[in-house]
CSV table of C-alpha atoms in Angstrom, one decimal:
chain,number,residue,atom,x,y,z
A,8,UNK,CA,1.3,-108.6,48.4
A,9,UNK,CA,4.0,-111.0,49.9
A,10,UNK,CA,7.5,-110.1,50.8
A,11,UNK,CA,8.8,-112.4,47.6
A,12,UNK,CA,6.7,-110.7,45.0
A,13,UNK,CA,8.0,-107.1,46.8
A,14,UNK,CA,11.3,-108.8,46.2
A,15,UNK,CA,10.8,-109.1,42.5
A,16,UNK,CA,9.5,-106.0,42.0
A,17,UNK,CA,12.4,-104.0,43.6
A,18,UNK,CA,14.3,-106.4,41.9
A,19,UNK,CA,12.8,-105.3,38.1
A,20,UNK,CA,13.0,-101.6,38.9
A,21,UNK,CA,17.2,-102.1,39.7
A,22,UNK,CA,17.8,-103.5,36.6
A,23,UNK,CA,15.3,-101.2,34.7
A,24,UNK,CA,16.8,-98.1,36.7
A,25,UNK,CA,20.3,-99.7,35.3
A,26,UNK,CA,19.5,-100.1,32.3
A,27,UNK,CA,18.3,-96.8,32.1
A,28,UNK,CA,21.6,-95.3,33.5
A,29,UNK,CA,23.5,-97.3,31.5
A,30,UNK,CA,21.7,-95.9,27.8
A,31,UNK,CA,21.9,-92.2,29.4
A,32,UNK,CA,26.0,-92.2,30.5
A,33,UNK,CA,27.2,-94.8,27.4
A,34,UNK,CA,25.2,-93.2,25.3
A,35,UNK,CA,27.0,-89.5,27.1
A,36,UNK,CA,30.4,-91.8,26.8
A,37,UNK,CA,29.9,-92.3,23.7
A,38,UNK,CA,29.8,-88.6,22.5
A,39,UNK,CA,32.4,-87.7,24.8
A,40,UNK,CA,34.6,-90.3,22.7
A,41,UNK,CA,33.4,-88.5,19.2
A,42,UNK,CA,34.4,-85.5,20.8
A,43,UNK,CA,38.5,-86.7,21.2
A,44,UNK,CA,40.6,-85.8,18.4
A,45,UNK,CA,43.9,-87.0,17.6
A,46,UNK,CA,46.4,-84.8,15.0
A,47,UNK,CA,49.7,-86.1,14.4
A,48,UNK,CA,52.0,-82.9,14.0
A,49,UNK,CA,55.8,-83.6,13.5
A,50,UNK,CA,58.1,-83.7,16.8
A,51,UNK,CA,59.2,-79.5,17.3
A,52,UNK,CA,61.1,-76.7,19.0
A,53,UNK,CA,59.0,-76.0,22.6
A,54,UNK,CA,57.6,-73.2,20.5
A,55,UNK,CA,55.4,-75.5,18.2
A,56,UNK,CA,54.5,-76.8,21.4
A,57,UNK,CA,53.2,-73.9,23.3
A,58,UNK,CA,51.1,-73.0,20.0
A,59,UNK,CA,49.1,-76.8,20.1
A,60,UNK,CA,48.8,-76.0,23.7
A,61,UNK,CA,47.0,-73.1,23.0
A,62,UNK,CA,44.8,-74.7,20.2
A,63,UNK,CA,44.0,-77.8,22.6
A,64,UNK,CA,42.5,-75.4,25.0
A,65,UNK,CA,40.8,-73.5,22.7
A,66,UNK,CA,39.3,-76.6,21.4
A,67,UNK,CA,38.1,-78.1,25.0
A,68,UNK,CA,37.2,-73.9,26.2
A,69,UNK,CA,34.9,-73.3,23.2
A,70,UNK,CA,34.2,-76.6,21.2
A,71,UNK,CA,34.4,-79.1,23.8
A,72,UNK,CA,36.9,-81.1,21.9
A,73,UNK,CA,40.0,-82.7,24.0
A,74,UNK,CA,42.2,-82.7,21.5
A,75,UNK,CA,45.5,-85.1,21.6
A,76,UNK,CA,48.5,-84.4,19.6
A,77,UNK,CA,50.5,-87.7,18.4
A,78,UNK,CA,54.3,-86.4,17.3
A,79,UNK,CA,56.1,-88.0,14.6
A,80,UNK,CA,59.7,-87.5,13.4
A,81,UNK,CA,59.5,-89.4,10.4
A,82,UNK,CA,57.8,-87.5,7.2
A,83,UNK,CA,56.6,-90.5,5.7
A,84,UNK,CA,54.6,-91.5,9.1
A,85,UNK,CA,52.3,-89.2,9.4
A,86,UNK,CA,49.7,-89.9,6.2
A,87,UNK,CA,49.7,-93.6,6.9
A,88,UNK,CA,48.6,-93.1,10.2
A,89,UNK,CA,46.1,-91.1,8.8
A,90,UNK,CA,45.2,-93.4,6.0
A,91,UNK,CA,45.0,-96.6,8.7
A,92,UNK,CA,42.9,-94.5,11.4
A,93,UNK,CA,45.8,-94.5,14.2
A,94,UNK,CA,45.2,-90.4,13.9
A,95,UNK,CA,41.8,-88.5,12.9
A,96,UNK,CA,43.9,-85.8,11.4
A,97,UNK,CA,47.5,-84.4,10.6
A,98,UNK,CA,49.0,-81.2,10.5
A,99,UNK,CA,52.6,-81.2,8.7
A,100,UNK,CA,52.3,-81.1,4.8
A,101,UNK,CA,52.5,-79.1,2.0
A,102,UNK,CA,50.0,-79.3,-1.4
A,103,UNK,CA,52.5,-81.0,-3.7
A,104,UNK,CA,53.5,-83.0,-0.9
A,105,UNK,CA,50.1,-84.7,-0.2
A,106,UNK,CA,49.7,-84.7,-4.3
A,107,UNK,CA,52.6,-87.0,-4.5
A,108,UNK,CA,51.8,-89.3,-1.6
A,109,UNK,CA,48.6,-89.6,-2.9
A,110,UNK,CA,49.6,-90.8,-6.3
A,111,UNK,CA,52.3,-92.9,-5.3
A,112,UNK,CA,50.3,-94.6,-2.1
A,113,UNK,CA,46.4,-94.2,-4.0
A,114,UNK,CA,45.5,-92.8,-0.7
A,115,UNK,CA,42.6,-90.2,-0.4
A,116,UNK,CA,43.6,-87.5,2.0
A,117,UNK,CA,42.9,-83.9,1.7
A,118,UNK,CA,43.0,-80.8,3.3
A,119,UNK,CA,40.0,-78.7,5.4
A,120,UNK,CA,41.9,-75.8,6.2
A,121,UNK,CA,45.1,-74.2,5.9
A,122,UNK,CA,47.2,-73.0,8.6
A,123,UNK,CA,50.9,-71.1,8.1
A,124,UNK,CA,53.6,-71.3,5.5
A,125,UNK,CA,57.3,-70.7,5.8
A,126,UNK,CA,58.5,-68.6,2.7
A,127,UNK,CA,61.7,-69.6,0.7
A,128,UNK,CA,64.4,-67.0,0.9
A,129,UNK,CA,67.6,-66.5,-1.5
A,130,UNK,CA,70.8,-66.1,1.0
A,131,UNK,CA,74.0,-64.8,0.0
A,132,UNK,CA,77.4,-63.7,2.0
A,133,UNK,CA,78.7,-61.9,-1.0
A,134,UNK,CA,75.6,-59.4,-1.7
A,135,UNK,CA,72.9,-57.0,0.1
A,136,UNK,CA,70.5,-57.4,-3.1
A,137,UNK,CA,69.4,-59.8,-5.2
A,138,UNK,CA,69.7,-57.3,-7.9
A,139,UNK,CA,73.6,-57.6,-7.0
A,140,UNK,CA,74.0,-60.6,-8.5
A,141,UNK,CA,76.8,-60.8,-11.2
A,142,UNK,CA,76.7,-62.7,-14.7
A,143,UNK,CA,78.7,-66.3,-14.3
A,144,UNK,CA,77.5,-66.5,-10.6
A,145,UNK,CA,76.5,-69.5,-9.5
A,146,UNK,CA,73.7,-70.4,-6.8
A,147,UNK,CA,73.0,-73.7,-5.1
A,148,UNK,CA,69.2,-75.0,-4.7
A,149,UNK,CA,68.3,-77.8,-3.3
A,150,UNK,CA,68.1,-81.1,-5.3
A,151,UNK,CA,64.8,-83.5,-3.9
A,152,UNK,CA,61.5,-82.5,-6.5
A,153,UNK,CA,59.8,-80.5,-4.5
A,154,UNK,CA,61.9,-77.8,-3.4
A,155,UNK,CA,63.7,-78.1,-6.2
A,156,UNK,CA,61.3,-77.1,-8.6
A,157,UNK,CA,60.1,-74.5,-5.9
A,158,UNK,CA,63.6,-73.1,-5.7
A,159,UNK,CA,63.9,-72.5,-9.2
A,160,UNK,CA,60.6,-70.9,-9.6
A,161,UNK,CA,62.0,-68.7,-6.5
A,162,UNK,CA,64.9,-67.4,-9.0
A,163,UNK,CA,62.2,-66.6,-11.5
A,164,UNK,CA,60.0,-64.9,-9.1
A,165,UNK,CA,63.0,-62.6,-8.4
A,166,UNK,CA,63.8,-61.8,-11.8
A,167,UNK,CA,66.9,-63.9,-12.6
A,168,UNK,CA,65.9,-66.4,-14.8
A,169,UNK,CA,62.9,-67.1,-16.7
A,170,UNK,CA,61.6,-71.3,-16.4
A,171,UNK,CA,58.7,-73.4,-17.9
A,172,UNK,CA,55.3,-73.6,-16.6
A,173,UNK,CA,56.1,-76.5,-14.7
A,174,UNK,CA,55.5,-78.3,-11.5
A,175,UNK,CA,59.0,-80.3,-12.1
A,176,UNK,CA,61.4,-77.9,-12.9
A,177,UNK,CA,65.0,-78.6,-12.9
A,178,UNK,CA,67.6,-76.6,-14.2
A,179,UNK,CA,67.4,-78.0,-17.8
A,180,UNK,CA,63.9,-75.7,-17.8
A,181,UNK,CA,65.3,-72.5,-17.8
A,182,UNK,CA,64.1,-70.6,-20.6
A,183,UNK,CA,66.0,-67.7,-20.1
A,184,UNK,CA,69.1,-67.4,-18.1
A,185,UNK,CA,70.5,-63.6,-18.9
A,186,UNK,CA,73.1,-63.8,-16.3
A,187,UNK,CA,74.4,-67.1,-17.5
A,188,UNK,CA,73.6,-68.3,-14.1
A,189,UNK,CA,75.4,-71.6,-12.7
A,190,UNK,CA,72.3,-72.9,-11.0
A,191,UNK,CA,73.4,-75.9,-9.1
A,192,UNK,CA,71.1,-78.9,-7.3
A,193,UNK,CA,72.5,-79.9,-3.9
A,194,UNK,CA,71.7,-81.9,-1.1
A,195,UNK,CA,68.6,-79.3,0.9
A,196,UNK,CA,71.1,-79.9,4.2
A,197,UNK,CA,74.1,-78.8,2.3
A,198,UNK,CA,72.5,-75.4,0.7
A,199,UNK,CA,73.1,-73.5,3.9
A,200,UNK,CA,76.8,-74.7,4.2
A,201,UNK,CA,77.5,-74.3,0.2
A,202,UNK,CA,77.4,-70.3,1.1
A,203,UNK,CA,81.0,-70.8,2.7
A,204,UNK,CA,82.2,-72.0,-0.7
A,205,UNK,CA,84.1,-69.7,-2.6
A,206,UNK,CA,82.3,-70.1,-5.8
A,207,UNK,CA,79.1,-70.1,-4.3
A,208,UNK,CA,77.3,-66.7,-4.8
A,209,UNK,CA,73.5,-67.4,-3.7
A,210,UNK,CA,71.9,-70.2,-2.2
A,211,UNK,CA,68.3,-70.7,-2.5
A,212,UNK,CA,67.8,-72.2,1.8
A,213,UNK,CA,64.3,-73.8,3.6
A,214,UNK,CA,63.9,-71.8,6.7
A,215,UNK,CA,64.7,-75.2,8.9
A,216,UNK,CA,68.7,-75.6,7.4
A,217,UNK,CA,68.5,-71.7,7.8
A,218,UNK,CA,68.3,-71.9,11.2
A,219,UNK,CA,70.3,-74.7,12.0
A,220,UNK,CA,73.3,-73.3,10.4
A,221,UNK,CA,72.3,-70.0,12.4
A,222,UNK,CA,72.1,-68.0,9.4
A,223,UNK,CA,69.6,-64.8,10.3
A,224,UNK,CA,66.3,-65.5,8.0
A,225,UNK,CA,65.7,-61.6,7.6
A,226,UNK,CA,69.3,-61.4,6.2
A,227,UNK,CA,67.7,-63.0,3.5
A,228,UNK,CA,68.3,-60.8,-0.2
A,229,UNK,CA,65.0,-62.1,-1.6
A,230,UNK,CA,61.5,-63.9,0.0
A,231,UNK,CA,59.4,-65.7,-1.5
A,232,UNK,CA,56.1,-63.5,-1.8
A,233,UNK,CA,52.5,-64.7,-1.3
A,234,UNK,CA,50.4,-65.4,-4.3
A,235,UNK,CA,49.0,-67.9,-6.7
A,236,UNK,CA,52.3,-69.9,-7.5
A,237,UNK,CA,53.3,-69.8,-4.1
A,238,UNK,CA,50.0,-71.3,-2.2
A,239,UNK,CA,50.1,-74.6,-3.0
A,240,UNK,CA,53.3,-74.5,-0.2
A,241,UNK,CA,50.9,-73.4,2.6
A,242,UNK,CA,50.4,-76.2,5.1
A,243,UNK,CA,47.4,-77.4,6.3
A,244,UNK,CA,45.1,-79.6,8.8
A,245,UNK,CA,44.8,-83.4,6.8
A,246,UNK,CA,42.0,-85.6,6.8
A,247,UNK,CA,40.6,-89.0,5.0
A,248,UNK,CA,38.1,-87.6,2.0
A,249,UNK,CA,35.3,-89.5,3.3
A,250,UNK,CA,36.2,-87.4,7.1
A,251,UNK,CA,36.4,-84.0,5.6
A,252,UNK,CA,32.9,-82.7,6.6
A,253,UNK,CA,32.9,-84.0,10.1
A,254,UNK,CA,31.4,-81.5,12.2
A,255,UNK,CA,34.3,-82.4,14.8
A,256,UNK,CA,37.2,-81.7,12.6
A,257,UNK,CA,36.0,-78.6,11.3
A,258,UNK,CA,35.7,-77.2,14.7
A,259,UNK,CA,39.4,-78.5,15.5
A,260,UNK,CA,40.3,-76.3,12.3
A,261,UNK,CA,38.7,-73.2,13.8
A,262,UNK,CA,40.5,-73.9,17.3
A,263,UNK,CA,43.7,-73.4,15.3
A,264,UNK,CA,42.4,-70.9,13.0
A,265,UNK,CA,42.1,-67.8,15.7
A,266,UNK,CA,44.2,-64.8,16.5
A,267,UNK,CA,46.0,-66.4,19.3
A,268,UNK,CA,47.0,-68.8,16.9
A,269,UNK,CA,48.4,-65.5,14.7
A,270,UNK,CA,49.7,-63.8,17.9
A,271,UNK,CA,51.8,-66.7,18.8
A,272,UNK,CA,53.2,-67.8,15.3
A,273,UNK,CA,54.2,-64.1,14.9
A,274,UNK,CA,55.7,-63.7,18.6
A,275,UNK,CA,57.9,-66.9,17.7
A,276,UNK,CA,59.0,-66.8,14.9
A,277,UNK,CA,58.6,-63.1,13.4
A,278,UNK,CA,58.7,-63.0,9.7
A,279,UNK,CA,59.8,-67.3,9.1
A,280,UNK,CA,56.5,-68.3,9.3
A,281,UNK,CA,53.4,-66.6,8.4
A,282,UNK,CA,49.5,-67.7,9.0
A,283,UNK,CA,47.9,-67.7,5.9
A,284,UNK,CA,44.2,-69.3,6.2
A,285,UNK,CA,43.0,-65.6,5.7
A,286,UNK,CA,45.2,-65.1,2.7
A,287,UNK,CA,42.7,-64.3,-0.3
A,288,UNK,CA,43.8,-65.6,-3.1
């Protein structure tokens, strides 16, 4: 055999050895890259932080995901991001939340697993007990759909007023209002700081403006329990409807979903937030 065709031999077996390494490691690339995850959460305290940290490593320990987190501090950002594949997934919503977005952007997101909720709570600086409350009083809720409707139902849930069977209650469906109750819409940043106004007996006050206006959340007179109405407020992990039974994402679901994941919500913020994707409802 001469030298040349020894030449063209060694030369076949390089780029057959190649190609060979090339199939074996893009092809590993390649699931490495379906194994990478990106959830948009919204921008937090260092808390929320140290509890994705703690989910990222569970999901690369256990799952082999690396999972990314992409922070957002714009409510409306998150779901279009979604919706145009920037992010795989997003954790930041509520049930009536997605609902609306989904109408009003015909968008097909939904959830694969829920993860904590923060309960409403009824505040007041004049009484201990929601039972304390006085006929004529008036109390503040706050005035965007959502949470007002939610905040109205709260009132009912604590045996104040009696409302419609409604997703959009305002006010004008009260069907029973024994305490001729003032109940009064305001702007969700200015429930927390209507509580300094005379007139103001109770204010119906999201956890967030709680905080920020230092108010105490277990000073609270009445919180919002855990059952059927008050579900569709947990939050959850997001994805496109043609995503949801990706192998990948339900895994990153159980990375959150673990008592680590309970442990740290409850060492942070005691009784604000509460896991609830072992609730049975």
């Amino acid at each position: 055999m001469s030298k040349k065709t020894n030449w063209i031999i060694a030369g076949v077996a390089v780029v057959v050895i190649a190609a060979g390494a090339y199939t074996i490691f893009g092809h590993q690339g390649n699931k490495a890259a379906d194994k990478t995850v990106t959830i948009g959460v919204m921008a937090g305290d260092k808390n929320e932080d140290e509890i994705w940290k703690s989910v990222i490593k569970t999901a690369k320990d256990k799952y082999g995901i690396t999972l990314k987190t992409k922070k957002f501090t714009d409510y409306l950002q998150p779901n279009k991001a979604l919706s145009s594949g920037d992010i795989d997934l997003n954790a930041f919503q509520n049930y009536p939340f997605l609902d609306n977005w989904n109408n009003q952007y015909k968008t097909d997101i939904v959830s694969i697993g829920d993860t904590w909720t923060t309960p409403l709570r009824i505040y007041s600086d004049k009484y201990k007990n929601v039972s304390d409350i006085k006929s004529g009083d008036q109390i503040t809720v706050s005035n965007d759909p959502t949470n007002e409707n939610r905040g109205i139902h709260l009132l009912a849930e604590a045996g104040l007023i009696k409302v419609k069977d409604t997703t959009k209650a305002t006010p004008k469906d009260i069907t029973s209002n024994p305490k001729n109750l003032k109940v009064t819409p305001v702007d969700a940043s200015q429930t927390a700081s209507s509580l300094k106004d005379p007139t103001i007996s109770a204010s119906v006050i999201n956890t967030n403006f709680a905080k920020s206006a230092k108010i105490d959340v277990d000073s609270a007179i009445y919180v919002e329990k855990l059952n059927k109405d008050s579900q569709q407020y947990f939050n959850f992990i997001a994805a496109n409807k043609k995503d949801k039974d990706k192998q990948v994402y339900k895994d990153v679901v159980k990375s959150l979903q673990t008592d680590k994941t309970k442990s740290l919500v409850k060492k942070f913020y005691g009784t604000a937030q509460i896991t609830v994707w072992d609730y049975k409802k």
